[in-house]
């Protein structure tokens, strides 16, 4: 089953279909099956260490986020992974403003064909094994997720703009945060192997260093870790401008198990796929 790949960014929607990309400031109307990889505007992803039963993770996360002033209104807590750690556990989550959640959910379910909504953080987790890290660069946002034997590292940062200098500054600052995280645990001496995935950057002419490669090099220098690029593909928009994206590599990692659609919607997709 051929699927379109939709990326939801703050204020923008990207639709990738074969070698074409469509950029819109409103939700697209789909004509076929699609993956929606959502960042959930206004959402807050992170890793939290908790004690007790993981069945209480949602309530505990919401309570702590409210105490820290990170959420104030109603929200939806998505749990991507609970990982046992000693007497407690670490949980990887995303807190989504309720309005954003309801609008995204309703839009996906209203499409005439299958539209599976996968939180970008869930998709990042699926790409990792112990010793791996992934950086996803989408618009002004850069997110890092890394998995070590005794730790999950998550960091995210938003650049002031998509100007090259602002993105470079953000990549350097984010890398320094990750380097600090890595230095805090002396038990794990093995270096992490990172992959870098930019979802939407201008394609460059032959002989020029791609923007994603320049950012990855900044990240590598500041963390001291090896960083490899995921496979990139060139897409063209309606004006003929060329863009480069690793969305095809990301989509290849996606699974219906990570979708946040109702069980019936996921089952219908799997039945048709089979």
Coordinates of C-alpha atoms in Angstrom, one line a residue:
X1 CA 0.0 0.0 0.0
X2 CA 1.6 3.3 -1.1
X3 CA 1.4 5.9 1.6
X4 CA 1.9 9.7 1.5
X5 CA 4.1 11.1 4.3
X6 CA 2.7 14.1 6.1
X7 CA 4.8 16.1 8.6
X8 CA 3.1 18.5 10.9
X9 CA 5.4 21.4 11.9
X10 CA 4.5 24.5 13.9
X11 CA 2.4 26.6 11.4
X12 CA 3.2 24.3 8.4
X13 CA 2.1 21.0 6.9
X14 CA 4.4 19.2 4.5
X15 CA 3.0 16.5 2.2
X16 CA 5.6 14.2 0.5
X17 CA 4.3 12.1 -2.3
X18 CA 6.8 10.3 -4.6
X19 CA 9.2 13.0 -5.7
X20 CA 6.9 16.0 -4.9
X21 CA 6.4 18.0 -1.7
X22 CA 3.6 20.4 -1.0
X23 CA 3.9 23.1 1.7
X24 CA 0.7 24.4 3.3
X25 CA -0.2 26.5 6.3
X26 CA -3.5 24.6 6.7
X27 CA -4.3 20.9 7.1
X28 CA -4.2 19.2 3.7
X29 CA -7.1 17.2 2.3
X30 CA -5.8 13.7 1.5
X31 CA -6.9 11.6 -1.4
X32 CA -5.1 8.4 -0.4
X33 CA -3.6 6.6 2.7
X34 CA -1.0 8.5 4.6
X35 CA 1.2 8.6 7.6
X36 CA 1.0 11.8 9.7
X37 CA 4.2 12.3 11.7
X38 CA 3.2 14.9 14.3
X39 CA 5.2 17.2 16.5
X40 CA 2.0 18.6 18.0
X41 CA 2.4 22.4 18.2
X42 CA 2.8 23.5 21.8
X43 CA 3.6 19.9 22.9
X44 CA 6.3 19.1 25.4
X45 CA 8.3 15.9 25.1
X46 CA 10.7 14.6 27.6
X47 CA 12.0 11.8 29.8
X48 CA 11.0 11.5 33.5
X49 CA 12.3 9.2 36.2
X50 CA 9.4 7.8 38.4
X51 CA 8.8 5.3 41.1
X52 CA 6.0 2.9 41.7
X53 CA 3.7 1.4 39.1
X54 CA 4.0 2.5 35.5
X55 CA 0.2 2.4 35.5
X56 CA 0.2 5.7 37.3
X57 CA 2.7 7.4 34.9
X58 CA 0.2 9.7 33.2
X59 CA -1.1 11.2 36.4
X60 CA 2.4 11.5 37.9
X61 CA 3.8 13.2 34.7
X62 CA 0.8 15.6 34.5
X63 CA 1.2 16.5 38.2
X64 CA 5.0 17.2 37.9
X65 CA 4.6 19.2 34.6
X66 CA 1.9 21.4 36.3
X67 CA 4.1 21.9 39.3
X68 CA 7.0 23.0 37.1
X69 CA 4.7 25.4 35.1
X70 CA 5.2 23.6 31.8
X71 CA 1.4 23.0 31.3
X72 CA -1.5 25.0 32.6
X73 CA -4.6 24.0 30.6
X74 CA -6.1 20.6 29.8
X75 CA -3.8 18.2 28.0
X76 CA -3.3 14.7 26.6
X77 CA -0.3 12.7 27.9
X78 CA 1.1 10.3 25.4
X79 CA 3.4 7.6 26.8
X80 CA 5.9 6.3 24.2
X81 CA 8.0 4.0 26.4
X82 CA 8.3 2.9 30.0
X83 CA 11.6 1.4 30.8
X84 CA 12.4 -0.3 34.1
X85 CA 15.4 1.3 35.9
X86 CA 16.4 -0.1 39.3
X87 CA 13.6 0.4 41.8
X88 CA 11.7 2.7 39.4
X89 CA 11.4 3.4 35.7
X90 CA 12.0 6.0 33.1
X91 CA 9.2 7.1 30.9
X92 CA 9.4 8.8 27.5
X93 CA 6.3 11.0 26.9
X94 CA 4.8 13.9 25.1
X95 CA 2.3 16.3 26.7
X96 CA 0.0 17.7 24.1
X97 CA -2.4 20.7 24.6
X98 CA -6.0 19.3 24.5
X99 CA -7.1 21.6 21.6
X100 CA -4.2 20.5 19.4
X101 CA -4.8 16.9 20.2
X102 CA -8.5 17.0 19.5
X103 CA -8.0 19.0 16.2
X104 CA -5.3 16.6 14.9
X105 CA -7.2 13.5 16.0
X106 CA -10.5 14.7 14.4
X107 CA -8.7 15.7 11.2
X108 CA -7.0 12.3 10.8
X109 CA -10.2 10.4 11.5
X110 CA -12.2 12.5 9.0
X111 CA -10.0 11.7 6.0
X112 CA -11.5 9.5 3.3
X113 CA -8.7 6.9 3.5
X114 CA -6.4 5.6 6.3
X115 CA -4.4 8.3 8.0
X116 CA -2.2 6.9 10.8
X117 CA -1.0 9.5 13.3
X118 CA 2.4 8.7 14.8
X119 CA 4.1 11.1 17.3
X120 CA 7.5 12.0 16.1
X121 CA 9.0 11.0 19.4
X122 CA 7.6 7.5 19.1
X123 CA 9.1 7.2 15.7
X124 CA 12.5 8.4 16.9
X125 CA 12.4 5.7 19.7
X126 CA 11.6 3.0 17.2
X127 CA 14.9 3.7 15.3
X128 CA 17.1 3.2 18.4
X129 CA 19.0 0.3 20.1
X130 CA 21.4 0.7 23.0
X131 CA 24.3 2.9 22.0
X132 CA 22.3 4.8 19.4
X133 CA 21.2 8.4 19.1
X134 CA 19.1 10.2 16.6
X135 CA 18.8 13.9 15.9
X136 CA 15.7 15.0 13.9
X137 CA 15.8 18.5 12.4
X138 CA 12.4 19.8 11.2
X139 CA 12.0 23.5 10.5
X140 CA 13.3 25.5 13.5
X141 CA 13.0 22.5 15.8
X142 CA 15.9 20.1 16.6
X143 CA 15.2 17.0 18.8
X144 CA 17.6 14.5 20.2
X145 CA 16.8 11.0 21.5
X146 CA 19.6 8.6 22.6
X147 CA 19.5 5.2 24.3
X148 CA 22.2 4.0 26.7
X149 CA 22.3 0.9 28.9
X150 CA 21.2 2.8 32.0
X151 CA 19.8 6.0 30.6
X152 CA 17.5 7.7 28.1
X153 CA 18.5 11.1 26.9
X154 CA 16.1 13.5 25.3
X155 CA 16.7 17.1 24.4
X156 CA 15.0 19.6 22.1
X157 CA 15.6 23.2 21.1
X158 CA 13.9 25.7 18.8
X159 CA 16.0 28.1 16.7
X160 CA 14.9 31.8 16.3
X161 CA 14.5 31.3 12.6
X162 CA 15.5 28.9 9.8
X163 CA 18.4 31.2 8.9
X164 CA 21.6 29.2 8.6
X165 CA 23.3 31.1 11.4
X166 CA 20.4 30.6 13.8
X167 CA 20.3 26.9 13.0
X168 CA 24.0 26.5 13.5
X169 CA 23.9 28.3 16.8
X170 CA 21.0 26.0 17.9
X171 CA 22.8 22.9 16.8
X172 CA 25.9 23.9 18.8
X173 CA 23.9 24.7 22.0
X174 CA 21.9 21.5 21.7
X175 CA 25.0 19.5 21.3
X176 CA 26.5 21.0 24.4
X177 CA 23.5 20.0 26.4
X178 CA 23.8 16.5 25.2
X179 CA 27.5 16.5 25.9
X180 CA 26.7 17.5 29.5
X181 CA 24.2 14.7 29.8
X182 CA 26.8 12.2 28.6
X183 CA 29.4 13.4 31.0
X184 CA 27.1 12.9 34.1
X185 CA 27.2 9.0 33.9
X186 CA 30.7 7.6 34.1
X187 CA 29.4 4.0 34.1
X188 CA 28.8 4.2 30.4
X189 CA 32.1 4.8 28.7
X190 CA 31.1 3.6 25.2
X191 CA 30.5 6.5 22.8
X192 CA 27.1 7.0 21.3
X193 CA 26.7 6.6 17.5
X194 CA 24.3 9.3 16.3
X195 CA 22.3 9.6 13.0
X196 CA 21.2 13.0 11.7
X197 CA 17.8 13.3 9.9
X198 CA 16.8 16.7 8.4
X199 CA 13.2 16.6 7.2
X200 CA 13.1 19.7 5.1
X201 CA 16.1 21.6 3.9
X202 CA 16.9 23.3 0.6
X203 CA 18.7 21.0 -1.8
X204 CA 22.2 22.2 -2.7
X205 CA 24.1 22.3 -5.9
X206 CA 26.9 19.7 -6.6
X207 CA 30.1 20.7 -4.8
X208 CA 28.3 22.6 -2.0
X209 CA 28.0 21.2 1.5
X210 CA 24.4 20.4 2.3
X211 CA 22.8 22.3 5.2
X212 CA 22.0 19.1 7.0
X213 CA 25.7 17.9 6.8
X214 CA 27.0 21.3 8.1
X215 CA 24.6 21.1 11.1
X216 CA 25.6 17.5 11.8
X217 CA 29.3 18.4 11.8
X218 CA 28.6 21.1 14.4
X219 CA 26.8 18.6 16.5
X220 CA 29.6 16.1 16.2
X221 CA 32.3 18.5 17.1
X222 CA 30.4 19.7 20.2
X223 CA 29.5 16.2 21.5
X224 CA 32.6 14.4 20.4
X225 CA 30.3 11.7 19.0
X226 CA 30.2 10.2 15.5
X227 CA 27.3 11.4 13.5
X228 CA 26.1 9.9 10.2
X229 CA 23.5 11.1 7.8
X230 CA 20.4 9.1 7.1
X231 CA 19.6 8.6 3.4
X232 CA 18.2 11.8 1.9
X233 CA 15.9 12.2 -1.1
X234 CA 15.3 15.3 -3.3
X235 CA 11.7 16.6 -3.7
X236 CA 10.3 19.5 -5.8
X237 CA 7.5 21.8 -4.8
X238 CA 4.9 23.5 -7.1
X239 CA 7.4 26.3 -8.0
X240 CA 10.1 23.8 -9.0
X241 CA 12.3 24.5 -6.0
X242 CA 14.3 21.5 -4.9
X243 CA 14.2 20.3 -1.2
X244 CA 16.1 17.5 0.5
X245 CA 14.5 15.3 3.2
X246 CA 15.1 12.1 5.1
X247 CA 11.4 11.5 5.5
X248 CA 11.5 8.3 3.4
X249 CA 14.0 6.8 5.8
X250 CA 11.9 7.9 8.8
X251 CA 8.7 6.5 7.2
X252 CA 10.4 3.1 6.6
X253 CA 10.7 2.8 10.4
X254 CA 7.1 3.5 11.1
X255 CA 4.7 0.9 12.5
X256 CA 0.9 1.0 13.1
X257 CA 1.7 0.0 16.7
X258 CA 3.0 3.5 17.3
X259 CA -0.1 5.2 15.8
X260 CA -2.4 7.0 18.3
X261 CA -5.6 6.4 16.2
X262 CA -8.4 4.3 17.7
X263 CA -7.9 0.6 17.6
X264 CA -10.6 0.2 14.9
X265 CA -8.7 2.6 12.6
X266 CA -5.4 0.7 13.0
X267 CA -7.1 -2.6 12.6
X268 CA -8.8 -1.5 9.4
X269 CA -5.4 -0.3 8.0
X270 CA -3.8 -3.6 8.9
X271 CA -6.6 -5.6 7.3
X272 CA -6.3 -3.7 4.0
X273 CA -2.5 -3.9 4.1
X274 CA -2.7 -7.7 4.6

